[in-house]
Amino acid sequence: VVRKLVPVDDYLQEKQWERAVDILGQIAQEHGHTLISISPGRYVDVALYTNMRLARLPAEGLAVYRKKIDPHARQWFEAAKHGRDEEPLRKIVRHAFASSYGDDALLLLGDWAWERGEPAVARSYWNRLLPMPDEAASGRLPEALRYPDADYDRPVILARLVLATLVEGDVLRAERELGIFFG
């Protein structure tokens, strides 16, 4: 897997987005459950790794990726909404995270978890709609997978996170989150 990933960096540097996207997609499809080291002592599966790489593409690269994956993601999203079925949404998160429907899938999965009374699960989805602090400047992969350019306003997501924290009874964390919300 590592050998197959080597050309991706070259293609990205040369702004050959289509080639980089194709290789990442092929690697994710063939080796998605294989573990790969992303830092000393930290391993993730290849599907997550490729999503992390795709989510960090510049706007030009994301546009190429989305042109390829959005038709599939749109079908999965519509099927999920019409059938109120989480599985197609999870498919988006796993196989088309950085698609134009990734943020919609995360929000809806979080909302449905909230409705079931699972605030921690809801938080795990909603939290991925917020950018990692200083992630772009570091040049490294982020510590967690985050959606690159959510269509939802940050205050809307932060309010959901604060509510989830309050329902969980963690007042100190809620105060910190409110500081972020109003900061």
C-alpha positions in Angstrom: 0.0 0.0 0.0 2.8 2.4 0.9 4.5 1.8 -2.4 1.2 2.5 -4.3 0.8 5.8 -2.4 4.2 7.2 -3.5 3.0 8.5 -6.8 0.1 10.3 -5.2 2.4 13.0 -3.6 4.0 13.6 -7.0 0.7 13.9 -8.8 -0.5 16.3 -6.1 2.6 18.5 -6.3 2.1 18.6 -10.1 -1.6 19.4 -9.6 -2.6 16.3 -11.6 -5.7 15.9 -9.5 -7.4 13.3 -11.5 -4.5 10.9 -11.3 -4.1 11.4 -7.6 -7.8 11.0 -7.0 -7.9 7.8 -9.1 -5.0 6.2 -7.3 -6.4 7.1 -3.8 -9.8 5.7 -4.8 -8.3 2.5 -6.2 -6.1 2.0 -3.0 -9.1 2.6 -0.8 -11.2 0.1 -2.7 -8.6 -2.6 -2.8 -7.0 -2.1 0.6 -9.6 -0.2 2.7 -9.3 -2.4 5.8 -5.5 -2.6 5.8 -3.8 -0.6 8.5 -1.2 2.0 7.7 1.0 4.0 10.0 0.4 7.8 9.8 2.7 8.7 12.7 4.8 6.8 15.2 2.5 4.4 17.1 -0.6 5.6 15.2 -2.3 3.5 12.7 -5.5 3.9 10.7 -7.2 1.9 8.1 -6.4 2.8 4.5 -10.0 3.9 3.8 -9.7 6.5 6.6 -6.3 7.5 5.4 -7.4 8.1 1.9 -10.4 10.1 3.1 -8.0 12.2 5.2 -5.9 12.9 2.1 -8.9 13.7 -0.1 -10.4 16.0 2.5 -7.1 18.0 2.5 -7.1 18.6 -1.3 -7.2 22.2 -2.4 -10.5 23.5 -3.9 -9.3 22.6 -7.4 -8.5 19.0 -6.4 -11.8 18.7 -4.5 -13.7 19.8 -7.5 -12.1 17.0 -9.6 -12.9 14.4 -6.8 -16.4 15.6 -6.4 -17.1 15.5 -10.1 -16.3 11.8 -10.0 -17.9 10.8 -6.7 -20.9 13.1 -6.3 -23.3 11.1 -8.6 -22.9 8.0 -6.4 -23.0 10.0 -3.2 -26.2 11.8 -4.3 -27.9 8.4 -4.9 -26.9 7.2 -1.5 -28.0 10.4 0.2 -31.4 10.4 -1.5 -31.9 6.7 -0.7 -31.1 7.4 3.0 -33.4 10.4 3.2 -36.3 8.6 1.5 -36.0 5.4 3.5 -34.7 7.0 6.7 -31.9 4.5 6.4 -28.5 5.3 8.0 -26.5 2.7 6.0 -26.3 4.8 2.8 -25.2 7.7 4.9 -22.5 5.6 6.6 -21.5 4.6 3.1 -21.0 8.2 2.2 -18.9 8.8 5.3 -16.8 5.7 4.6 -16.5 5.9 0.8 -17.3 9.5 -0.3 -16.5 11.6 2.8 -15.2 14.6 0.9 -18.0 14.5 -1.6 -20.5 17.4 -1.7 -22.8 15.2 0.3 -20.4 14.3 3.1 -21.4 17.2 5.3 -25.1 16.5 4.7 -24.5 12.9 5.7 -22.7 13.9 8.9 -25.3 16.3 9.9 -28.2 13.9 9.3 -26.4 11.0 11.0 -25.9 13.3 14.0 -29.5 14.5 14.0 -30.8 10.9 13.9 -28.5 9.8 16.7 -29.7 12.8 18.7 -33.3 11.8 18.1 -32.5 8.3 19.4 -31.1 9.8 22.6 -27.4 9.2 21.7 -25.7 12.5 22.3 -22.2 11.1 22.2 -22.8 9.5 18.8 -24.4 12.7 17.6 -21.3 14.6 18.8 -19.0 12.3 16.9 -20.7 13.1 13.6 -21.3 16.8 14.2 -17.7 17.4 15.4 -16.4 16.3 12.0 -18.1 19.3 10.5 -15.7 21.7 12.2 -12.2 22.3 10.8 -9.2 21.2 12.7 -7.4 24.2 14.3 -4.2 25.2 12.4 -4.5 22.0 10.2 -3.7 23.7 7.0 -0.5 25.4 8.2 1.0 22.2 9.6 1.4 20.3 6.3 0.7 17.0 8.2 -2.4 14.9 8.2 -4.9 16.0 10.8 -5.4 14.2 14.0 -9.0 13.4 13.1 -11.0 13.3 9.9 -12.8 16.5 9.3 -15.0 17.7 6.5 -13.1 20.2 4.4 -15.7 22.9 3.6 -19.1 22.3 5.3 -22.1 24.2 4.1 -23.3 24.7 7.6 -22.5 27.7 9.7 -20.0 27.1 12.5 -22.4 28.5 15.2 -25.1 26.0 14.1 -22.7 23.1 14.7 -21.2 24.5 17.9 -24.7 25.0 19.3 -25.4 21.3 18.7 -22.2 20.3 20.4 -23.0 22.4 23.4 -26.4 20.9 23.7 -25.0 17.4 23.4 -22.5 18.2 26.2 -25.3 19.6 28.4 -27.5 16.5 27.9 -24.5 14.3 28.9 -24.2 16.4 32.1 -20.6 17.6 31.5 -21.0 21.2 32.7 -17.2 22.1 32.6 -16.9 20.9 29.0 -20.1 22.8 28.1 -18.6 26.0 29.6 -15.4 25.5 27.5 -17.5 24.9 24.4 -19.6 28.0 25.1 -16.3 30.0 25.3 -15.5 28.7 21.8 -19.0 29.5 20.6 -18.9 33.1 21.9 -15.1 33.6 21.4 
